[in-house]
Amino acid sequence: MAPGLLHLEGVGYSYGERRPPVLEDLTLLVESGEWLSILGANGAGKSTLLRLMAGLLSPQRGRVLLEGEDLAQLTPRQRAQRLAFVPQDVRLSLPFTCQEIVAMGRYAHSKFWGGQSEGDRLAIERAMQDTSTLHLAQRPISQLSGGEAQRVRIAQALAQETKLLLLDEPTSHLDICFQLELMELLRRLQRERGMTIIIILHDLNLAAHYSQRLAFLTGSRLAAVGTPAQTLTPAFLREIFKVDLRVEEGEGGEKRVSLF
Amino acid sequence: MRRAAQFSFALSLLGVAIVLASLWGSVPLPWSDFWLLVSDPQALPEASRLIISQLRLPRILLAALVGASLALAGCGLQGLLRNPLADPYIVGTSSGASLGATLAIVWNLPNLTPYLSAVPAMAFIGALGAMFLVYRLAKVNNFLPVETFLLAGVIVGSFAGALVSLLLTMAGQDLQRVMLWLMGTLEQPEGPATFWLLLPYLVGGGATLLCCAQPLNLLGLGEENAQALGVNVERLKLWVVAASSLMTAAAVSVAGMIGFLGLVVPHLTRRLVGPDHRWLLPLCALNGATFLIVADMIARVIIAPRELPVGVLTALVGAPFFFFILKCQRSN
């Protein structure tokens, strides 16, 4: 296996000194080029974990290492040159055009006052090509549908030209067609560009189908990390989500989870 | 190309405003005088030359500085708070300045130097005090959350306002002087000296805000997104708040409370040129200068030979105008 890209060492985090910790003593190694999905019940600390991995929050205990370097020691610009983070879907009502929004992804690379180099222009065009958003270039972001807007936000993250992409529930608010389209886009990026994908998902079947590994959070700790085949068992899922789920094996041994 | 056109349009508006304001006044001057001033100043009648160079031009320049400062500060804060209804007075500087000015008037403080009288000096100290107080109150664990920042501004503002009212009720005979100051005026006994005192704040504050232009654009995506794209959000807040507050403090301490400009000018400019702060900020400065030059010109002549406080005029004209714009926006 390729060497580790992101390494969490005994990470603990709490919002405020007197509040109970959201995450405790969490150790995890993310391999380069893998797709890791983070799952867990609401309030289990998934978003906090993703923000720690993205360097947007700094752990109070432990360290997060990106290719051996402590994320907390990097400046915001250095960090944004090496990893991209797509926040949860927030409707943008800005009158900026899609191209301008994607171009903002180049902030960490660009010179003073946002001047664009040839490399910037190429990165923007390629990001928009990859996400099939070129035809939206001149449209204001506020006029797009949910699926289109989400593609533009991913284009913005791709324009950062990083090896690591973190996404916080990118499929929520999207209909099933857009969900699949988005998942296929991410798989293409992983396979063709060798990108590492870390993603929070709610849909167990989407996670099982696309991920190499699943990480389950419960009660501020990492309950299990493993392949879908290892982790998706009725007993384990009951422990995590407190409901009885049926797990069937589909073609090629792929796991299918259903409620009824 | 569109940008260049917008710039030249704003610049020519400013030019027209300067010409008009230097000719029009309680003693109207003919158009020919302005040509003479530009082409052959020696041939200008002595009286006209004195009126233009000693009375009107210093005042026009001061109006331009104050207008540009308030518009820039408003634009920066609107961008930072991501709220088009924010204005420069929201950070509590104006109330702090009022308190300082009122104290100077009520205590009848002596002038520090011949060029700087006690009222603007105390107003500036009051404004800075309020600014630091707001910043201290709003800070939570080294972060500056936008909500607590707004709240702290309101709290400090109301408290300073209450103190001003208390002082006013206790000292009756100074009431008119304080009221006149509060309403805002560009009539400056110190003339050009005030201009030179104010200039560094506009240049420094404006340059700081311009450096923050691209990060401010990114902040429109939300704090978290901007941070993820490489913006040092907390440092950006500090710079924008400091630059805007200093510019407002300087403008308010010399010209008093000129209301509405810092809200209306950035708002209208944004509607004309779009949300990109790299263009929005410089155009706001130009339009703010034009706006206040014109408003001051009207304030000088409308009830001549007396003068209307320009702050009263900006609010009287600005409020209905703003309402009208919003109404049109709705119906579209």
XYZ file of C-alpha atoms in Angstrom:
592
model
C 0.000 0.000 0.000
C 1.072 3.570 -0.651
C 2.560 5.495 2.286
C 0.231 7.274 4.671
C -0.975 10.697 3.578
C -2.821 11.917 6.643
C -2.033 10.649 10.093
C -4.088 11.399 13.226
C -2.183 10.651 16.419
C -4.200 10.456 19.624
C -6.351 13.411 18.616
C -8.758 14.918 21.147
C -11.005 17.932 20.733
C -13.613 19.789 22.747
C -15.448 23.048 22.069
C -14.439 24.962 25.184
C -12.545 23.807 28.260
C -15.550 22.905 30.406
C -17.450 21.113 27.674
C -17.171 17.350 27.300
C -14.801 16.299 24.512
C -16.323 15.750 21.086
C -13.485 13.452 20.096
C -11.127 11.496 22.334
C -7.846 9.742 21.663
C -8.444 9.144 17.993
C -5.733 7.505 15.913
C -6.189 6.902 12.204
C -3.960 6.576 9.156
C -5.362 7.616 5.771
C -3.513 6.056 2.842
C -2.665 8.026 -0.250
C -5.182 7.474 -3.046
C -7.887 5.789 -0.966
C -11.539 6.712 -0.495
C -12.422 6.830 3.188
C -16.016 7.466 4.232
C -16.813 8.710 7.723
C -20.088 7.435 9.143
C -21.889 7.642 12.431
C -25.030 8.834 14.147
C -25.867 12.550 14.358
C -23.703 14.299 16.920
C -21.045 11.591 16.889
C -18.375 14.132 15.916
C -18.098 13.437 12.170
C -17.951 17.088 11.135
C -15.490 17.910 13.908
C -13.256 15.072 12.774
C -13.349 16.255 9.173
C -12.489 19.826 10.233
C -9.556 18.552 12.260
C -8.365 16.597 9.232
C -8.751 19.737 7.101
C -6.773 21.841 9.577
C -9.728 24.182 10.121
C -9.723 23.211 13.796
C -6.603 22.475 15.789
C -6.711 19.518 18.178
C -6.168 20.262 21.879
C -4.518 16.890 22.286
C -2.551 14.879 19.754
C -1.482 15.920 16.269
C -2.716 15.721 12.703
C 0.140 15.084 10.268
C -0.104 15.721 6.537
C 2.727 13.849 4.813
C 4.612 13.970 8.088
C 4.084 17.695 8.723
C 1.958 18.988 11.576
C -1.120 20.665 10.049
C -1.254 23.181 12.902
C 2.183 24.500 11.871
C 1.144 25.323 8.293
C -0.138 28.787 7.351
C -3.682 28.910 5.935
C -2.233 29.420 2.449
C 0.175 26.485 2.681
C -2.637 24.315 3.976
C -4.962 25.331 1.133
C -2.263 24.465 -1.405
C -2.168 20.897 -0.130
C -5.709 19.979 0.825
C -9.152 21.106 -0.265
C -12.295 21.117 1.849
C -15.873 21.344 0.578
C -18.151 22.551 3.414
C -21.698 21.398 3.881
C -24.125 22.719 1.317
C -24.949 26.336 2.089
C -26.898 28.200 -0.539
C -24.762 31.011 -1.895
C -26.741 34.116 -2.692
C -23.702 36.011 -3.933
C -23.973 37.732 -7.292
C -20.604 36.273 -8.361
C -20.529 34.192 -11.551
C -19.587 30.516 -11.406
C -16.259 31.209 -13.055
C -15.440 33.807 -10.396
C -16.422 31.349 -7.670
C -14.171 28.642 -9.112
C -11.349 31.176 -9.572
C -11.504 31.857 -5.819
C -10.142 28.330 -5.405
C -6.840 29.700 -6.710
C -6.505 32.185 -3.833
C -3.787 30.201 -2.075
C -1.745 30.018 -5.302
C -2.379 33.457 -6.725
C -0.307 36.555 -6.334
C -1.226 39.780 -4.597
C -4.689 41.137 -5.428
C -5.795 37.946 -7.163
C -3.932 38.364 -10.447
C -4.237 35.220 -12.596
C -1.290 33.425 -14.142
C -1.484 31.025 -17.082
C -1.334 28.138 -14.593
C -4.294 29.586 -12.677
C -6.358 29.851 -15.848
C -5.552 26.266 -16.838
C -6.415 24.943 -13.369
C -9.763 26.788 -13.398
C -10.631 25.501 -16.853
C -9.693 21.935 -16.006
C -11.673 22.013 -12.758
C -14.734 23.247 -14.627
C -14.235 20.656 -17.360
C -13.959 17.847 -14.802
C -17.193 18.892 -13.118
C -19.006 19.680 -16.423
C -19.630 23.251 -15.325
C -17.992 25.086 -18.245
C -21.378 25.972 -19.722
C -22.334 27.643 -16.419
C -19.244 29.880 -16.366
C -21.010 33.188 -16.809
C -24.144 32.371 -14.779
C -24.513 33.857 -11.271
C -24.097 31.110 -8.667
C -27.341 32.171 -6.979
C -29.374 31.139 -10.043
C -28.206 27.525 -10.169
C -30.060 24.435 -9.046
C -28.799 22.564 -5.984
C -26.944 19.960 -8.035
C -25.298 22.509 -10.318
C -24.237 24.674 -7.372
C -22.698 21.648 -5.643
C -20.693 20.831 -8.789
C -19.405 24.421 -8.878
C -18.319 24.163 -5.252
C -16.430 20.977 -6.040
C -14.871 22.706 -9.058
C -13.673 25.411 -6.681
C -11.997 22.791 -4.496
C -10.464 21.075 -7.566
C -9.028 24.401 -8.723
C -6.855 24.264 -5.611
C -5.042 21.333 -7.314
C -4.521 19.306 -4.167
C -4.037 15.594 -3.715
C -6.444 15.416 -0.804
C -10.132 16.317 -1.018
C -12.400 16.414 2.055
C -16.162 16.711 1.682
C -18.799 17.266 4.366
C -22.051 15.522 3.388
C -21.980 16.689 -0.233
C -24.997 14.588 -1.159
C -27.496 15.994 1.334
C -30.215 18.075 -0.375
C -29.478 16.390 -3.701
C -31.895 14.069 -5.463
C -30.801 10.520 -6.198
C -29.694 11.329 -9.750
C -27.383 14.148 -8.649
C -26.109 12.014 -5.779
C -24.975 9.314 -8.175
C -23.535 11.828 -10.607
C -21.506 13.382 -7.797
C -20.275 10.009 -6.542
C -19.204 8.996 -10.057
C -17.345 12.293 -10.447
C -15.463 11.684 -7.194
C -14.632 8.109 -8.209
C -13.258 9.372 -11.524
C -11.071 11.884 -9.689
C -9.840 9.176 -7.365
C -9.048 6.680 -10.107
C -7.764 8.982 -12.848
C -6.044 11.660 -10.787
C -5.046 9.529 -7.841
C -6.815 11.880 -5.454
C -7.467 10.866 -1.873
C -11.108 11.311 -0.890
C -12.318 11.687 2.693
C -16.066 12.156 2.842
C -18.878 12.228 5.382
C -21.831 10.209 4.139
C -25.149 9.196 5.630
C -26.175 6.664 3.027
C -24.594 3.328 3.998
C -25.110 1.847 0.550
C -23.448 4.724 -1.249
C -20.577 4.454 1.218
C -20.309 0.688 0.777
C -20.344 0.946 -3.004
C -17.736 3.669 -3.438
C -15.353 3.501 -0.472
C -12.289 1.391 0.149
C -12.670 1.891 3.880
C -15.356 3.066 6.255
C -14.676 4.811 9.565
C -17.470 4.657 12.144
C -17.674 7.182 14.961
C -19.688 6.691 18.107
C -19.609 8.360 21.502
C -16.633 10.581 20.628
C -14.481 7.586 19.707
C -13.591 5.670 16.593
C -15.672 2.495 16.805
C -14.176 0.727 13.805
C -12.274 1.309 10.605
C -12.294 -1.254 7.843
C -13.495 -2.336 4.449
C -17.278 -2.420 3.870
C -17.135 -6.224 4.058
C -15.494 -6.102 7.474
C -17.646 -3.425 9.064
C -21.148 -3.772 7.647
C -22.613 -6.439 9.924
C -26.054 -6.274 11.558
C -24.627 -6.506 15.083
C -22.140 -3.707 14.543
C -24.657 -1.418 12.836
C -27.088 -1.916 15.724
C -24.375 -0.806 18.110
C -23.722 2.345 16.091
C -27.174 3.436 14.956
C -29.392 1.700 17.569
C -31.671 0.183 14.913
C -31.918 -3.268 13.395
C -30.742 -3.242 9.808
C -30.688 -6.080 7.304
C -27.429 -6.697 5.508
C -27.490 -8.706 2.299
C -24.725 -9.670 -0.033
C -25.202 -8.568 -3.622
C -23.313 -9.500 -6.731
C -19.546 -9.651 -6.272
C -19.941 -9.869 -2.509
C -20.963 -6.224 -2.186
C -22.911 -5.440 0.961
C -26.438 -3.997 0.789
C -28.014 -2.511 3.866
C -31.772 -2.110 4.165
C -34.180 -1.190 6.916
C -37.115 -3.421 5.920
C -13.309 47.722 -20.524
C -16.497 47.986 -18.498
C -14.376 48.650 -15.413
C -12.495 51.447 -17.151
C -15.787 53.049 -18.180
C -17.125 52.827 -14.635
C -13.980 54.426 -13.296
C -13.959 57.280 -15.760
C -17.648 57.901 -15.137
C -17.115 58.085 -11.353
C -14.071 60.309 -11.845
C -15.918 62.705 -14.146
C -18.822 62.898 -11.695
C -16.322 63.857 -9.013
C -14.807 66.482 -11.336
C -18.192 68.006 -12.111
C -19.050 68.064 -8.404
C -15.799 69.892 -7.602
C -16.375 72.516 -10.316
C -19.995 73.071 -9.306
C -19.205 73.269 -5.607
C -16.417 75.772 -6.114
C -18.665 78.107 -8.140
C -21.953 77.738 -6.339
C -22.481 79.186 -2.887
C -23.923 82.120 -1.020
C -21.953 84.286 -3.483
C -22.398 82.593 -6.878
C -19.409 82.896 -9.218
C -19.617 82.854 -13.048
C -18.421 79.837 -15.035
C -15.715 81.932 -16.616
C -14.021 82.226 -13.235
C -13.316 78.532 -13.132
C -11.722 78.579 -16.584
C -9.588 81.475 -15.474
C -8.569 79.617 -12.331
C -7.399 76.681 -14.412
C -5.858 78.579 -17.332
C -4.668 81.896 -15.957
C -5.056 82.298 -12.187
C -3.411 85.746 -12.294
C -6.257 87.181 -14.343
C -8.884 86.069 -11.818
C -10.585 88.825 -9.851
C -9.098 88.999 -6.352
C -12.437 88.398 -4.639
C -13.203 85.269 -6.665
C -9.734 83.894 -6.112
C -10.020 84.319 -2.372
C -13.471 82.759 -2.238
C -12.390 79.726 -4.243
C -8.954 79.107 -2.805
C -9.501 80.172 0.801
C -13.100 79.189 1.432
C -14.498 76.707 -1.007
C -11.630 74.487 -2.152
C -10.437 73.597 1.374
C -13.978 72.711 2.260
C -14.452 70.681 -0.928
C -11.259 68.759 -0.237
C -12.355 68.101 3.329
C -15.768 66.924 2.119
C -14.044 64.611 -0.374
C -11.851 63.100 2.350
C -14.659 62.638 4.855
C -17.011 61.233 2.212
C -14.407 58.821 0.859
C -13.432 57.667 4.365
C -16.997 56.977 5.466
C -17.880 55.200 2.218
C -14.753 53.022 2.368
C -15.331 52.159 6.021
C -18.959 51.285 5.270
C -17.964 49.139 2.317
C -15.318 47.279 4.305
C -17.661 46.560 7.203
C -20.514 45.510 4.910
C -18.141 43.041 3.295
C -16.786 41.788 6.596
C -20.179 41.369 8.270
C -21.701 40.105 5.023
C -24.584 42.437 5.682
C -25.485 45.224 3.236
C -27.151 47.150 6.078
C -24.001 47.586 8.163
C -22.655 51.121 8.378
C -19.463 52.642 9.791
C -21.215 53.764 12.967
C -22.117 50.211 13.878
C -18.754 49.667 15.580
C -19.604 52.268 18.209
C -16.909 54.745 17.130
C -19.437 57.482 16.443
C -20.968 57.320 19.909
C -17.513 57.291 21.443
C -16.607 60.332 19.359
C -19.812 62.109 20.427
C -18.974 61.474 24.050
C -15.451 62.834 23.598
C -16.683 65.913 21.745
C -19.414 66.585 24.296
C -16.921 66.349 27.145
C -14.602 68.776 25.356
C -17.445 71.269 24.877
C -18.993 70.902 28.332
C -15.647 71.090 30.132
C -14.609 73.885 27.785
C -11.205 72.322 27.209
C -8.490 74.577 25.755
C -6.993 73.960 22.318
C -3.899 71.815 22.239
C -2.204 73.595 19.338
C -3.348 76.398 17.059
C -4.081 73.802 14.386
C -5.964 71.291 16.474
C -8.822 72.333 18.678
C -9.948 70.308 21.656
C -13.226 69.047 20.193
C -11.847 66.888 17.342
C -8.963 65.725 19.513
C -11.304 64.544 22.267
C -13.705 63.094 19.712
C -10.881 61.036 18.240
C -9.821 59.792 21.669
C -13.438 58.890 22.437
C -13.787 57.043 19.137
C -10.613 55.040 19.704
C -11.697 54.216 23.252
C -15.048 52.949 22.017
C -13.372 50.928 19.280
C -11.051 49.147 21.707
C -13.881 48.558 24.155
C -16.056 46.998 21.438
C -13.170 44.834 20.314
C -12.397 43.670 23.858
C -16.050 42.909 24.608
C -16.582 41.046 21.361
C -13.535 38.816 21.565
C -14.175 35.235 22.624
C -11.097 32.976 23.063
C -9.067 34.934 20.511
C -11.901 34.763 17.976
C -14.069 37.651 16.881
C -17.526 36.236 16.176
C -19.534 38.585 13.973
C -22.635 38.369 16.181
C -20.897 39.378 19.405
C -19.089 42.107 17.493
C -22.402 43.658 16.378
C -23.852 43.238 19.856
C -20.835 44.840 21.534
C -21.099 47.751 19.088
C -24.720 48.304 20.044
C -23.977 48.041 23.780
C -21.044 50.457 23.757
C -22.973 52.786 21.440
C -26.040 52.948 23.692
C -23.940 53.413 26.800
C -21.937 56.280 25.306
C -25.187 57.768 23.946
C -26.726 57.677 27.408
C -23.674 59.421 28.871
C -23.963 62.139 26.209
C -27.628 62.686 27.119
C -26.725 62.839 30.809
C -24.030 65.440 30.151
C -26.436 67.462 28.017
C -29.113 67.631 30.678
C -26.581 68.824 33.226
C -24.941 71.516 31.101
C -27.639 73.669 29.559
C -25.824 76.531 27.865
C -23.587 74.306 25.728
C -26.539 72.416 24.318
C -26.549 74.197 20.976
C -22.834 73.719 20.315
C -23.060 70.015 21.079
C -26.181 69.595 18.956
C -24.527 71.352 16.018
C -21.494 69.104 16.317
C -23.662 65.994 16.549
C -25.530 66.944 13.388
C -22.303 67.085 11.429
C -20.778 70.014 9.611
C -17.830 70.620 7.343
C -17.329 74.189 8.454
C -13.785 74.101 9.769
C -12.146 77.087 11.415
C -8.760 75.381 11.003
C -9.280 74.858 7.276
C -6.417 73.144 5.412
C -4.764 71.873 8.608
C -7.723 69.563 9.189
C -7.307 68.190 5.696
C -3.690 67.238 6.353
C -4.634 65.686 9.688
C -7.259 63.510 8.038
C -5.343 62.499 4.909
C -3.046 59.843 6.478
C -6.057 57.977 7.856
C -7.751 57.825 4.476
C -4.557 56.774 2.689
C -3.555 54.210 5.317
C -7.040 52.845 5.888
C -7.872 52.772 2.193
C -4.643 50.962 1.317
C -5.250 48.417 4.090
C -8.779 47.741 2.878
C -7.574 47.388 -0.720
C -5.080 44.749 0.390
C -8.021 42.931 2.004
C -10.163 43.158 -1.152
C -9.663 39.628 -2.467
C -9.964 37.927 0.965
C -13.159 39.943 1.532
C -14.556 38.502 -1.699
C -13.787 35.006 -0.465
C -15.370 35.757 2.896
C -18.662 36.159 1.024
C -18.613 32.357 0.627
C -18.830 31.997 4.404
C -16.124 32.039 7.056
C -15.403 28.338 6.898
C -15.139 28.214 3.124
C -12.858 31.250 3.067
C -10.660 29.665 5.725
C -10.506 26.434 3.753
C -9.400 28.347 0.664
C -6.445 29.801 2.559
C -7.750 33.062 4.069
C -6.554 33.857 7.574
C -10.069 34.875 8.626
C -9.313 36.159 12.124
C -6.446 38.321 10.902
C -8.644 39.644 8.096
C -11.293 40.687 10.632
C -8.699 42.483 12.700
C -7.344 44.449 9.731
C -10.746 45.390 8.332
C -12.138 46.414 11.722
C -9.035 48.442 12.548
C -8.899 50.202 9.168
C -12.631 50.971 9.073
C -12.771 52.137 12.683
C -9.752 54.406 12.332
C -11.116 56.006 9.166
C -14.525 56.493 10.767
C -12.990 57.848 13.959
C -10.901 60.376 12.035
C -13.828 61.447 9.819
C -16.307 61.732 12.687
C -13.975 63.672 14.927
C -13.558 66.483 12.398
C -16.967 66.503 10.732
C -19.345 65.164 13.375
C -22.051 62.621 12.685
C -22.685 62.575 8.969
C -25.258 59.875 8.739
C -26.413 57.591 5.961
C -23.483 58.142 3.603
C -21.559 55.099 4.814
C -24.635 52.954 4.293
C -26.045 54.305 1.033
C -22.907 54.868 -1.040
C -21.474 51.317 -0.732
C -24.930 49.858 -1.218
C -25.632 51.761 -4.433
C -22.087 51.313 -5.737
C -22.372 47.568 -5.212
C -25.569 47.511 -7.222
C -23.842 49.329 -10.067
C -20.474 47.562 -10.225
C -21.135 44.183 -8.614
C -19.726 42.509 -5.529
C -15.980 42.390 -6.353
C -14.264 44.421 -3.619
C -11.215 45.034 -5.811
C -13.369 47.441 -7.862
C -16.031 48.183 -5.321
C -13.697 49.751 -2.747
C -12.006 52.345 -4.988
C -15.297 53.248 -6.628
C -16.919 53.637 -3.209
C -14.191 56.100 -2.266
C -14.802 58.167 -5.416
C -18.586 58.103 -5.052
C -18.442 58.889 -1.343
C -16.341 61.958 -2.093
C -18.744 63.088 -4.831
C -21.780 62.460 -2.636
C -20.521 64.557 0.255
C -19.248 67.404 -1.948
C -22.699 67.708 -3.541
C -24.523 67.342 -0.224
C -22.334 69.993 1.376
C -22.865 72.339 -1.571
C -26.621 72.030 -1.181
C -26.363 72.455 2.595
C -24.473 75.712 2.050
C -26.971 77.303 -0.326
C -30.376 75.873 0.483
C -31.190 78.253 3.353
C -28.484 80.859 2.555
C -27.141 82.946 4.179
C -27.528 80.393 6.940
C -26.176 76.880 6.647
C -27.885 73.564 7.135
C -25.763 70.970 9.000
C -24.711 68.608 6.223
C -25.503 65.554 8.378
C -29.135 66.646 8.526
C -29.190 66.991 4.764
C -27.596 63.598 4.026
C -30.153 61.899 6.244
C -33.095 63.978 4.972
C -32.287 63.259 1.337
C -30.598 59.908 1.815
C -33.339 58.113 3.718
C -36.206 58.622 1.235
C -33.834 58.045 -1.672
C -32.697 54.756 -0.177
C -36.287 53.755 0.462
C -37.122 54.524 -3.155
C -34.219 52.389 -4.420
C -35.225 49.450 -2.221
C -38.813 49.779 -3.374
C -37.749 49.684 -7.039
C -35.568 46.667 -6.293
C -38.552 44.861 -4.792
C -40.885 45.528 -7.675
C -38.300 44.253 -10.142
